[in-house]
Coordinates of C-alpha atoms and ligand atoms in Angstrom, one line a residue:
M236 CA 0.0 0.0 0.0
S237 CA 1.2 3.4 -1.0
D238 CA 0.1 6.9 -0.2
V239 CA -1.6 8.1 -3.3
A240 CA -0.2 11.6 -3.1
S241 CA 3.3 10.5 -3.0
A242 CA 3.1 7.5 -5.3
N243 CA 4.9 7.7 -8.7
V244 CA 2.2 6.8 -11.3
V245 CA 3.8 6.1 -14.6
I246 CA 1.5 6.5 -17.6
I247 CA 2.8 5.0 -21.0
G248 CA 0.9 6.9 -23.7
A249 CA -0.5 10.4 -23.4
G250 CA -3.4 9.9 -25.7
G251 CA -7.0 8.6 -25.6
I252 CA -6.7 6.5 -22.6
G253 CA -3.8 8.2 -20.7
A254 CA -5.6 11.6 -20.7
P255 CA -8.9 10.5 -18.9
A256 CA -6.9 8.2 -16.7
A257 CA -4.8 11.2 -15.6
M258 CA -7.8 13.4 -15.0
A259 CA -9.4 10.8 -12.8
L260 CA -6.2 10.1 -11.0
V261 CA -5.4 13.7 -10.1
A262 CA -9.1 14.2 -9.0
G263 CA -8.6 11.0 -6.8
G264 CA -5.5 12.5 -5.1
A265 CA -2.5 11.4 -7.3
R266 CA 0.2 14.1 -7.3
R267 CA 3.2 12.6 -9.1
L268 CA 2.6 11.4 -12.8
I269 CA 5.4 10.4 -15.0
V270 CA 4.2 10.4 -18.6
V271 CA 5.8 8.8 -21.7
D272 CA 5.0 9.6 -25.2
D273 CA 6.8 10.5 -28.4
D274 CA 3.9 12.0 -30.5
T275 CA 2.3 15.3 -31.4
V276 CA -1.3 16.4 -31.1
E277 CA -3.4 15.7 -34.2
I278 CA -6.7 17.2 -34.9
S279 CA -8.1 13.8 -36.0
N280 CA -7.5 12.5 -32.5
L281 CA -9.0 15.2 -30.5
H282 CA -12.4 13.3 -30.2
R283 CA -10.7 11.0 -27.6
Q284 CA -7.6 12.9 -26.4
I285 CA -9.8 15.1 -24.3
L286 CA -7.1 17.0 -22.5
F287 CA -6.2 18.7 -25.8
T288 CA -7.8 21.5 -27.7
E289 CA -7.4 22.6 -31.4
A290 CA -4.9 25.2 -30.1
D291 CA -2.7 22.2 -29.2
V292 CA -2.6 20.7 -32.7
G293 CA 1.1 20.2 -33.8
R294 CA 2.3 20.5 -30.2
S295 CA 4.1 17.8 -28.3
K296 CA 1.5 15.6 -26.6
L297 CA 3.7 15.6 -23.5
D298 CA 3.8 19.3 -23.3
A299 CA 0.2 19.9 -23.9
F300 CA -0.7 17.0 -21.5
A301 CA 1.5 18.4 -18.7
A302 CA 0.2 21.9 -19.2
A303 CA -3.4 20.7 -19.1
V304 CA -3.1 18.5 -16.0
E305 CA -1.2 21.1 -14.0
A306 CA -3.7 23.8 -14.9
R307 CA -6.5 21.5 -13.8
A308 CA -4.7 20.4 -10.6
P309 CA -2.2 22.8 -9.2
G310 CA 0.4 21.1 -7.1
V311 CA 0.5 18.0 -9.4
V312 CA 3.9 17.3 -10.8
V313 CA 3.9 15.8 -14.4
T314 CA 7.3 14.6 -15.3
R315 CA 7.7 14.3 -19.1
V316 CA 9.6 11.4 -20.7
P317 CA 9.9 12.1 -24.4
G318 CA 10.0 8.8 -26.5
R319 CA 8.6 5.4 -26.3
A320 CA 9.0 2.6 -23.9
L321 CA 11.5 0.6 -25.9
P322 CA 13.5 -2.5 -24.9
L323 CA 16.5 -0.4 -24.1
T324 CA 14.6 2.1 -22.0
V325 CA 11.7 0.4 -20.4
A326 CA 13.6 -0.9 -17.3
T327 CA 14.6 2.6 -16.4
I328 CA 11.1 4.0 -17.0
V329 CA 9.3 1.5 -14.8
A330 CA 11.9 1.2 -12.1
D331 CA 10.7 3.9 -9.6
A332 CA 6.9 3.4 -10.3
A333 CA 4.5 2.6 -7.6
V334 CA 2.2 1.4 -10.6
V335 CA 2.3 1.6 -14.3
I336 CA -0.6 2.2 -16.6
D337 CA -0.1 0.7 -20.0
A338 CA -2.1 3.1 -22.2
T339 CA -0.3 2.2 -25.3
D340 CA -1.6 1.5 -28.8
N341 CA -0.1 -1.7 -29.8
F342 CA 0.6 -5.3 -28.8
A343 CA 4.4 -5.0 -29.0
S344 CA 4.3 -2.2 -26.3
R345 CA 1.9 -4.1 -24.2
F346 CA 3.9 -7.3 -24.0
L347 CA 7.1 -5.3 -23.5
L348 CA 5.5 -3.6 -20.4
A349 CA 4.0 -6.8 -19.2
D350 CA 7.6 -8.4 -19.2
A351 CA 9.4 -5.3 -17.8
C352 CA 7.0 -4.7 -15.0
A353 CA 7.1 -8.4 -14.0
F354 CA 10.9 -8.3 -13.8
A355 CA 10.8 -5.0 -11.9
K356 CA 8.1 -6.2 -9.6
V357 CA 5.9 -3.3 -10.3
P358 CA 2.2 -3.6 -10.7
V359 CA 0.8 -2.7 -14.2
V360 CA -2.8 -1.9 -15.4
H361 CA -3.1 -2.7 -19.1
A362 CA -5.9 -0.7 -20.6
A363 CA -6.9 -1.0 -24.3
A364 CA -9.7 0.3 -26.5
V365 CA -10.7 -0.9 -30.0
R366 CA -13.9 0.0 -31.8
W367 CA -16.7 0.0 -29.0
Q368 CA -14.8 -2.2 -26.6
A369 CA -12.5 -1.3 -23.8
T370 CA -10.5 -4.0 -21.8
V371 CA -8.6 -3.4 -18.5
M372 CA -6.5 -5.9 -16.6
A373 CA -4.4 -5.2 -13.5
V374 CA -1.3 -7.4 -12.8
P375 CA 0.3 -7.5 -9.4
A376 CA 3.9 -6.9 -8.6
G377 CA 5.7 -9.9 -9.7
G378 CA 3.2 -10.6 -12.5
R379 CA 1.1 -13.5 -11.6
P380 CA -1.5 -13.9 -13.1
C381 CA 0.0 -11.7 -16.0
Y382 CA -0.9 -10.4 -19.4
R383 CA 0.7 -13.5 -21.0
C384 CA -1.4 -15.9 -19.0
L385 CA -4.4 -14.5 -21.2
F386 CA -2.8 -13.5 -24.6
E387 CA 0.4 -15.4 -24.6
D388 CA 2.4 -13.6 -27.1
V389 CA 2.6 -10.7 -29.7
P390 CA 0.0 -11.6 -32.4
R391 CA 1.6 -12.1 -35.8
G392 CA -1.6 -12.0 -37.9
D393 CA -4.2 -9.3 -38.6
A394 CA -5.3 -8.6 -34.9
P395 CA -7.5 -5.6 -34.8
D396 CA -5.9 -2.4 -33.5
C397 CA -7.0 1.2 -33.4
A398 CA -5.3 2.1 -36.7
T399 CA -7.2 -0.5 -38.8
A400 CA -10.5 -0.9 -36.7
G401 CA -11.0 2.6 -35.3
V402 CA -12.0 3.5 -31.8
V403 CA -15.0 5.4 -30.3
G404 CA -14.0 8.4 -28.2
P405 CA -16.1 7.6 -25.0
V406 CA -14.9 4.0 -25.1
C407 CA -11.3 5.4 -24.5
G408 CA -12.7 7.4 -21.7
V409 CA -14.1 4.2 -20.1
A410 CA -10.8 2.4 -20.4
G411 CA -8.9 5.3 -18.8
A412 CA -11.5 5.7 -15.9
L413 CA -11.3 1.9 -15.2
A414 CA -7.5 2.0 -15.3
A415 CA -7.6 5.0 -12.8
D416 CA -10.0 3.1 -10.7
R417 CA -7.7 0.1 -10.5
V418 CA -4.6 2.3 -9.7
L419 CA -6.4 4.1 -6.9
R420 CA -7.6 0.7 -5.5
L421 CA -4.1 -0.7 -5.7
L422 CA -2.6 2.2 -4.0
A423 CA -5.2 1.9 -1.2
G424 CA -4.2 -1.6 -0.6
D425 CA -7.0 -3.4 -2.4
A426 CA -5.9 -6.4 -4.3
S427 CA -9.2 -7.7 -5.3
T428 CA -8.9 -6.4 -8.8
Y429 CA -5.9 -8.8 -9.7
G430 CA -6.8 -11.9 -11.6
H431 CA -9.6 -10.5 -13.6
I432 CA -10.1 -8.7 -17.0
V433 CA -12.8 -6.2 -17.3
T434 CA -14.4 -5.7 -20.6
Y435 CA -16.9 -2.7 -21.4
D436 CA -18.8 -3.0 -24.6
G437 CA -20.2 0.5 -25.5
W438 CA -22.4 -0.9 -28.3
R439 CA -24.1 -3.7 -26.3
D440 CA -24.1 -1.7 -23.1
T441 CA -22.3 -4.3 -21.0
L442 CA -19.6 -4.4 -18.5
R443 CA -18.1 -7.7 -17.5
S444 CA -15.4 -9.0 -15.1
V445 CA -13.9 -12.3 -16.1
P446 CA -11.4 -14.2 -14.0
V447 CA -7.9 -14.8 -15.6
P448 CA -6.4 -17.7 -13.8
A449 CA -2.6 -18.0 -13.6
R450 CA -1.6 -20.4 -16.5
P451 CA 0.8 -23.1 -15.3
G452 CA 2.6 -23.0 -18.7
C453 CA 2.9 -19.2 -19.0
A454 CA 6.1 -18.2 -20.6
L455 CA 6.5 -15.3 -18.1
C456 CA 5.0 -16.3 -14.8
G457 CA 4.6 -20.1 -15.1
A458 CA 6.3 -23.0 -13.3
A459 CA 9.1 -23.1 -16.0
P460 CA 9.2 -19.7 -17.5
T461 CA 11.1 -19.2 -20.8
I462 CA 11.3 -15.4 -20.7
H463 CA 14.0 -14.3 -18.3
G464 CA 14.7 -10.8 -19.6
I465 CA 13.9 -8.2 -22.3
L466 CA 15.0 -9.3 -25.8
A467 CA 14.3 -6.7 -28.5
S468 CA 13.4 -9.2 -31.2
R469 CA 10.6 -10.5 -29.1
Y470 CA 8.4 -7.3 -29.4
L471 CA 8.6 -6.8 -33.1
A472 CA 5.1 -5.6 -34.4
P473 CA 3.7 -2.4 -36.0
A474 CA 2.4 0.6 -34.0
C475 CA -0.5 2.8 -34.9
G476 CA -0.9 5.8 -32.6
L477 CA -3.9 5.8 -30.2
Ligands
LIG775 ZN1 1.6 -15.4 -16.7

C-alpha cells in the first residue's frame, strides 16, 4: 500500500486512454505522474484525447498533457519522458513506479511492459480500446497472473488495432477511468482487482469482469518460464498511434 499523493504513477501513452486516466487520478489525489510519449497532437485524435484543444494541434503531446493537467490540478507534478518505452529504455522507465498504466496503442508495447513490470516487480494496469470495446487488466507486482497468461504472445496475424479498426472516443474514456479506478484501489491496498479482465462494450451496453487464472505453462510467470529478460526481437510488431 502506498500513499496516493506520494506514489509515482507512470502512464505510458498520453493519448485517448492516458488523458482520462490522468484526469481521474489527479481528482482522486495522485500528485506525481510520469508520462511517456513521443507524438504530437493531431486534430483527428481530439475526439478521444480530451485534455487537448485545437490550439494544441502540432504541439508535443507531452507538453500539452502536462500543461492541461497542471492547470487543472495545481500542485500536481507531471514529469515528461519523451520517447517510447523501448527494450533499451523500459527498465529505467518503470523502475521507480508505484504502479504503471499501459495506455499504449499496440501489442508490442503491451507485451514489453508486461515483461518489464514483472521483472521490476511493479504492478501494471493494461488498458486498451478498439472500436466499441474497452478492456482493462491489473497485474500484481511480480506478475502472476499476468498479461501473457491470457494473450500468450505478440499476435503475428491481422489482430485488430486502433489504426485498422478505429476506436470510439467515449470508449477510450471508459478504459482510462477503469484504469484509474484500479490504480487508486491498488494504492489503497485493495488487491481484489487482480486476476480479472474487465471488458466494457459500448455498443451492447455491457460491463463484464472475467477471471484470468494463472496459467501453469505461462512463458513469463509459469512454473518453467522461458522469458527471463527483455529481448528486443521479441516485441517486433507495428504501431498505430492511439
Ligand atoms: Zn503469466
